[in-house]
Structure formats: C-alpha cells, structure tokens
C-alpha cells in the first residue's frame, strides 16, 4: 500500500528535521540536564503527543483548513518564529545560559513536563508544515486508501523523531558533564545554538511558502 521509496523519503525528511536545532531539541535538552533523564522522557512523551495531534488533524482535513484559511498557518508560522527568537535571545544574551549548562531549578511535576512538551511541539511551525505540505507529497493517490497511507507515513516520521529525541535525552547529561569543565566550549555552543535559532526564526518569519 505504501511504496518503500515513500517511506524512505519521509524517513529522510524526518531525520533531517529532528537533527536540526529547534524548540523541541532545546526544551528536551534543557529539561533533561536540569531535572534528569526521567523528566526528559516525560517531556518527550508530550512532544510525541503533539506529533499525534498533527497526524490526526492532518488526516482529518487540516490541509484543507489551511488552504481555505491561510491566515491560520501564517499565525502558527509567526508564533513559531517569535518563540525561536525568544529562545535565541535567552541563549545568547549577556548572562545567558547554554542548554547544556547544569542548573539548580525547581523540579516540574510530570503533568507540567508533559504539557510543556506538548505545547512546545504544537507551536513548532516546522511540524505543522511537515504534516500539511511535505508528507502529503509522498502519498500516492493511485495506490488507494489515501488516509491509511498518510497515517502510516506519519507514524514512520514519529518513530524516527522519537528515537532520535530519546537518544538526545539520554545523552544530554553526559554532554553537559563534558562541557561543564570546558567553559570555552560551553560558551561557543551557546553562541552557535543561539545564532542558528535566530537565523531559523528570521527565515521562518520571512518565508511565504511551505517548502521548508
């Protein structure tokens, strides 16, 4: 039903997306470093729930909604750009802290960790565009059951994103420990991450197409 080349295409796109710095990565790393792996895993479950929301909505007509009311997608895009700018400023501002810096912060309860992971993903415009315009390109109308194809391809994307993000969550503590004793590296990482996030925000705010 789903062509292997379509699965390969979605997996490749999903891998490229999840490996690029963004809100999901920033939140998962910062929470894993500050509160531990368990908190990171719970936060990741919220992120996965966000993927499932988009998967369900996209296959129930989200693309049609965005086509009929493009202002909705524009609002998501601008909100996401604003969120990236905020993250970038927090990272590179004087006295800013790297996501890998070990901090003593109050522990959030599991419900808040889950909710923050969910909202971080829902406000991530790259994910909205992925489900609205990218994944549908790999659906073959002639192969039948378009809905099932969309669901299967979406599940492959979620599997890739979940696997990579889980690896990031599990490794974040070790990376933080390595960088803690190397302040120059920590500062360089902070500047690089903030610059990348700022550039992504500008690109996102200025683009008028969905071709991410």
mmCIF file of C-alpha atoms in Angstrom:
data_model
loop_
_atom_site.group_PDB
_atom_site.id
_atom_site.type_symbol
_atom_site.label_atom_id
_atom_site.label_comp_id
_atom_site.label_asym_id
_atom_site.label_seq_id
_atom_site.Cartn_x
_atom_site.Cartn_y
_atom_site.Cartn_z
ATOM 1 C CA UNK A 1 0.000 0.000 0.000
ATOM 2 C CA UNK A 2 2.801 2.430 0.903
ATOM 3 C CA UNK A 3 5.717 2.418 -1.525
ATOM 4 C CA UNK A 4 9.181 1.797 0.014
ATOM 5 C CA UNK A 5 10.500 4.918 -1.719
ATOM 6 C CA UNK A 6 7.787 6.970 0.000
ATOM 7 C CA UNK A 7 8.795 5.578 3.395
ATOM 8 C CA UNK A 8 12.464 6.298 2.631
ATOM 9 C CA UNK A 9 11.589 9.846 1.620
ATOM 10 C CA UNK A 10 9.622 10.553 4.792
ATOM 11 C CA UNK A 11 12.305 8.959 6.975
ATOM 12 C CA UNK A 12 14.984 11.105 5.321
ATOM 13 C CA UNK A 13 12.996 14.301 5.803
ATOM 14 C CA UNK A 14 12.143 13.379 9.402
ATOM 15 C CA UNK A 15 15.791 12.640 10.176
ATOM 16 C CA UNK A 16 16.943 15.957 8.734
ATOM 17 C CA UNK A 17 14.299 17.834 10.710
ATOM 18 C CA UNK A 18 14.890 16.197 14.067
ATOM 19 C CA UNK A 19 18.664 16.695 13.825
ATOM 20 C CA UNK A 20 18.326 20.433 13.147
ATOM 21 C CA UNK A 21 18.200 22.718 16.217
ATOM 22 C CA UNK A 22 14.705 23.813 17.143
ATOM 23 C CA UNK A 23 12.234 24.263 20.006
ATOM 24 C CA UNK A 24 11.794 20.532 20.635
ATOM 25 C CA UNK A 25 15.518 19.863 20.911
ATOM 26 C CA UNK A 26 16.084 22.931 23.095
ATOM 27 C CA UNK A 27 13.320 22.016 25.523
ATOM 28 C CA UNK A 28 14.217 18.328 25.794
ATOM 29 C CA UNK A 29 17.905 19.014 26.345
ATOM 30 C CA UNK A 30 17.353 21.761 28.912
ATOM 31 C CA UNK A 31 14.828 19.695 30.868
ATOM 32 C CA UNK A 32 16.957 16.541 30.768
ATOM 33 C CA UNK A 33 20.025 18.414 32.002
ATOM 34 C CA UNK A 34 18.249 20.357 34.756
ATOM 35 C CA UNK A 35 15.919 17.642 36.037
ATOM 36 C CA UNK A 36 17.283 14.334 34.794
ATOM 37 C CA UNK A 37 16.555 11.685 32.202
ATOM 38 C CA UNK A 38 13.179 10.718 33.637
ATOM 39 C CA UNK A 39 11.957 14.295 33.238
ATOM 40 C CA UNK A 40 13.347 14.314 29.701
ATOM 41 C CA UNK A 41 11.478 11.135 28.824
ATOM 42 C CA UNK A 42 8.209 12.507 30.235
ATOM 43 C CA UNK A 43 8.724 15.716 28.281
ATOM 44 C CA UNK A 44 9.371 13.639 25.183
ATOM 45 C CA UNK A 45 6.049 11.867 25.687
ATOM 46 C CA UNK A 46 4.391 15.291 25.443
ATOM 47 C CA UNK A 47 6.290 16.001 22.236
ATOM 48 C CA UNK A 48 5.138 12.659 20.802
ATOM 49 C CA UNK A 49 1.559 13.518 21.758
ATOM 50 C CA UNK A 50 1.974 16.722 19.747
ATOM 51 C CA UNK A 51 3.046 14.680 16.737
ATOM 52 C CA UNK A 52 -0.070 12.531 17.118
ATOM 53 C CA UNK A 53 -2.253 15.642 17.264
ATOM 54 C CA UNK A 54 -0.811 16.875 13.978
ATOM 55 C CA UNK A 55 -1.028 13.405 12.449
ATOM 56 C CA UNK A 56 -4.709 13.143 13.338
ATOM 57 C CA UNK A 57 -5.562 16.696 12.335
ATOM 58 C CA UNK A 58 -3.699 16.494 9.025
ATOM 59 C CA UNK A 59 -5.501 13.331 8.024
ATOM 60 C CA UNK A 60 -8.859 14.775 9.059
ATOM 61 C CA UNK A 61 -8.575 17.837 6.872
ATOM 62 C CA UNK A 62 -6.050 20.237 8.419
ATOM 63 C CA UNK A 63 -4.524 20.817 4.997
ATOM 64 C CA UNK A 64 -7.945 21.800 3.656
ATOM 65 C CA UNK A 65 -8.393 24.224 6.560
ATOM 66 C CA UNK A 66 -5.043 25.874 5.903
ATOM 67 C CA UNK A 67 -5.856 26.117 2.205
ATOM 68 C CA UNK A 68 -9.226 27.732 2.961
ATOM 69 C CA UNK A 69 -7.931 29.989 5.749
ATOM 70 C CA UNK A 70 -4.205 30.560 5.116
ATOM 71 C CA UNK A 71 -4.121 33.063 7.963
ATOM 72 C CA UNK A 72 -4.180 30.122 10.387
ATOM 73 C CA UNK A 73 -0.902 28.749 9.035
ATOM 74 C CA UNK A 74 0.534 32.266 8.957
ATOM 75 C CA UNK A 75 -0.367 32.698 12.628
ATOM 76 C CA UNK A 76 1.323 29.396 13.516
ATOM 77 C CA UNK A 77 4.379 30.378 11.480
ATOM 78 C CA UNK A 78 4.722 33.797 13.146
ATOM 79 C CA UNK A 79 4.098 32.367 16.611
ATOM 80 C CA UNK A 80 6.799 29.797 15.987
ATOM 81 C CA UNK A 81 9.211 32.460 14.718
ATOM 82 C CA UNK A 82 8.560 34.533 17.833
ATOM 83 C CA UNK A 83 9.181 31.503 20.031
ATOM 84 C CA UNK A 84 12.501 30.816 18.260
ATOM 85 C CA UNK A 85 13.559 34.455 18.688
ATOM 86 C CA UNK A 86 12.778 34.199 22.403
ATOM 87 C CA UNK A 87 14.841 31.008 22.706
ATOM 88 C CA UNK A 88 17.699 32.567 20.736
ATOM 89 C CA UNK A 89 17.727 35.671 22.966
ATOM 90 C CA UNK A 90 17.675 33.563 26.136
ATOM 91 C CA UNK A 91 20.677 31.662 24.785
ATOM 92 C CA UNK A 92 22.960 34.449 23.531
ATOM 93 C CA UNK A 93 22.006 37.386 25.779
ATOM 94 C CA UNK A 94 24.619 38.608 28.289
ATOM 95 C CA UNK A 95 24.476 36.163 31.143
ATOM 96 C CA UNK A 96 22.554 33.677 29.010
ATOM 97 C CA UNK A 97 22.835 30.001 29.807
ATOM 98 C CA UNK A 98 23.558 27.128 27.443
ATOM 99 C CA UNK A 99 21.002 24.344 27.216
ATOM 100 C CA UNK A 100 23.826 22.040 28.355
ATOM 101 C CA UNK A 101 24.621 24.090 31.457
ATOM 102 C CA UNK A 102 23.746 22.281 34.676
ATOM 103 C CA UNK A 103 21.281 24.411 36.654
ATOM 104 C CA UNK A 104 19.596 24.101 40.008
ATOM 105 C CA UNK A 105 15.941 24.733 39.165
ATOM 106 C CA UNK A 106 12.741 23.594 40.881
ATOM 107 C CA UNK A 107 11.517 20.245 39.593
ATOM 108 C CA UNK A 108 8.362 20.423 37.500
ATOM 109 C CA UNK A 109 5.701 17.744 38.130
ATOM 110 C CA UNK A 110 5.118 15.127 35.401
ATOM 111 C CA UNK A 111 1.889 16.799 34.285
ATOM 112 C CA UNK A 112 3.672 20.095 33.588
ATOM 113 C CA UNK A 113 6.570 18.338 31.879
ATOM 114 C CA UNK A 114 4.119 16.568 29.584
ATOM 115 C CA UNK A 115 2.120 19.745 28.913
ATOM 116 C CA UNK A 116 5.226 21.786 28.105
ATOM 117 C CA UNK A 117 6.478 19.105 25.727
ATOM 118 C CA UNK A 118 3.082 19.041 24.039
ATOM 119 C CA UNK A 119 2.825 22.826 23.668
ATOM 120 C CA UNK A 120 6.421 23.163 22.502
ATOM 121 C CA UNK A 121 5.692 20.757 19.657
ATOM 122 C CA UNK A 122 2.294 22.210 18.788
ATOM 123 C CA UNK A 123 3.879 25.666 18.482
ATOM 124 C CA UNK A 124 6.646 24.306 16.270
ATOM 125 C CA UNK A 125 5.712 25.535 12.754
ATOM 126 C CA UNK A 126 8.139 23.108 11.115
ATOM 127 C CA UNK A 127 5.948 20.238 12.291
ATOM 128 C CA UNK A 128 2.763 21.873 11.015
ATOM 129 C CA UNK A 129 4.330 22.396 7.601
ATOM 130 C CA UNK A 130 5.751 18.863 7.623
ATOM 131 C CA UNK A 131 2.301 17.321 8.011
ATOM 132 C CA UNK A 132 0.442 19.797 5.826
ATOM 133 C CA UNK A 133 2.708 20.023 2.803
ATOM 134 C CA UNK A 134 5.664 17.628 2.969
ATOM 135 C CA UNK A 135 4.298 14.226 3.965
ATOM 136 C CA UNK A 136 1.283 14.501 1.595
ATOM 137 C CA UNK A 137 3.755 14.701 -1.309
ATOM 138 C CA UNK A 138 4.685 11.074 -0.634
ATOM 139 C CA UNK A 139 1.097 9.825 -0.735
ATOM 140 C CA UNK A 140 0.234 8.018 -3.979
ATOM 141 C CA UNK A 141 -3.418 8.590 -4.831
ATOM 142 C CA UNK A 142 -3.299 5.724 -7.307
ATOM 143 C CA UNK A 143 -2.225 3.280 -4.600
ATOM 144 C CA UNK A 144 -5.587 3.557 -2.830
ATOM 145 C CA UNK A 145 -6.639 4.410 0.731
ATOM 146 C CA UNK A 146 -5.029 7.813 0.998
ATOM 147 C CA UNK A 147 -5.957 8.109 4.686
ATOM 148 C CA UNK A 148 -4.125 4.902 5.597
ATOM 149 C CA UNK A 149 -1.057 5.999 3.638
ATOM 150 C CA UNK A 150 -0.986 9.320 5.463
ATOM 151 C CA UNK A 151 -1.247 7.606 8.833
ATOM 152 C CA UNK A 152 1.477 5.054 8.064
ATOM 153 C CA UNK A 153 3.893 7.678 6.745
ATOM 154 C CA UNK A 154 3.170 9.890 9.737
ATOM 155 C CA UNK A 155 3.897 7.013 12.104
ATOM 156 C CA UNK A 156 7.266 6.486 10.418
ATOM 157 C CA UNK A 157 8.056 10.158 10.998
ATOM 158 C CA UNK A 158 7.055 9.870 14.644
ATOM 159 C CA UNK A 159 9.193 6.736 15.064
ATOM 160 C CA UNK A 160 12.269 8.494 13.663
ATOM 161 C CA UNK A 161 11.727 11.670 15.691
ATOM 162 C CA UNK A 162 11.051 9.725 18.893
ATOM 163 C CA UNK A 163 14.146 7.536 18.503
ATOM 164 C CA UNK A 164 16.495 10.450 17.823
ATOM 165 C CA UNK A 165 14.979 12.634 20.544
ATOM 166 C CA UNK A 166 15.224 9.791 23.061
ATOM 167 C CA UNK A 167 18.918 9.443 22.215
ATOM 168 C CA UNK A 168 19.335 13.186 22.775
ATOM 169 C CA UNK A 169 17.543 12.972 26.136
ATOM 170 C CA UNK A 170 19.704 10.066 27.296
ATOM 171 C CA UNK A 171 22.954 11.688 26.146
ATOM 172 C CA UNK A 172 22.233 15.231 27.349
ATOM 173 C CA UNK A 173 23.538 14.627 30.870
ATOM 174 C CA UNK A 174 26.846 13.200 29.643
ATOM 175 C CA UNK A 175 27.343 16.062 27.195
ATOM 176 C CA UNK A 176 26.565 18.559 29.956
ATOM 177 C CA UNK A 177 29.140 16.924 32.222
ATOM 178 C CA UNK A 178 31.746 17.107 29.459
ATOM 179 C CA UNK A 179 31.065 20.794 28.756
ATOM 180 C CA UNK A 180 30.844 21.859 32.414
ATOM 181 C CA UNK A 181 34.620 21.622 32.786
ATOM 182 C CA UNK A 182 35.213 23.339 29.449
ATOM 183 C CA UNK A 183 33.699 26.838 29.751
ATOM 184 C CA UNK A 184 35.062 27.985 26.375
ATOM 185 C CA UNK A 185 33.290 25.100 24.635
ATOM 186 C CA UNK A 186 30.115 25.819 26.580
ATOM 187 C CA UNK A 187 30.203 29.480 25.546
ATOM 188 C CA UNK A 188 30.881 28.564 21.899
ATOM 189 C CA UNK A 189 27.993 26.103 21.926
ATOM 190 C CA UNK A 190 25.691 28.750 23.402
ATOM 191 C CA UNK A 191 26.598 31.329 20.764
ATOM 192 C CA UNK A 192 26.322 28.815 17.927
ATOM 193 C CA UNK A 193 22.948 27.498 19.090
ATOM 194 C CA UNK A 194 21.542 30.986 19.626
ATOM 195 C CA UNK A 195 22.730 32.124 16.203
ATOM 196 C CA UNK A 196 21.188 29.114 14.488
ATOM 197 C CA UNK A 197 17.890 29.619 16.275
ATOM 198 C CA UNK A 198 17.873 33.312 15.357
ATOM 199 C CA UNK A 199 18.569 32.520 11.709
ATOM 200 C CA UNK A 200 15.795 29.925 11.672
ATOM 201 C CA UNK A 201 13.389 32.448 13.187
ATOM 202 C CA UNK A 202 14.185 35.056 10.529
ATOM 203 C CA UNK A 203 13.835 32.515 7.706
ATOM 204 C CA UNK A 204 10.555 31.309 9.154
ATOM 205 C CA UNK A 205 9.157 34.819 9.575
ATOM 206 C CA UNK A 206 10.084 35.882 6.038
ATOM 207 C CA UNK A 207 9.124 32.778 4.097
ATOM 208 C CA UNK A 208 5.752 32.719 2.398
ATOM 209 C CA UNK A 209 5.922 29.199 1.107
ATOM 210 C CA UNK A 210 5.623 25.860 2.842
ATOM 211 C CA UNK A 211 8.727 24.443 1.230
ATOM 212 C CA UNK A 212 10.870 24.020 4.337
#
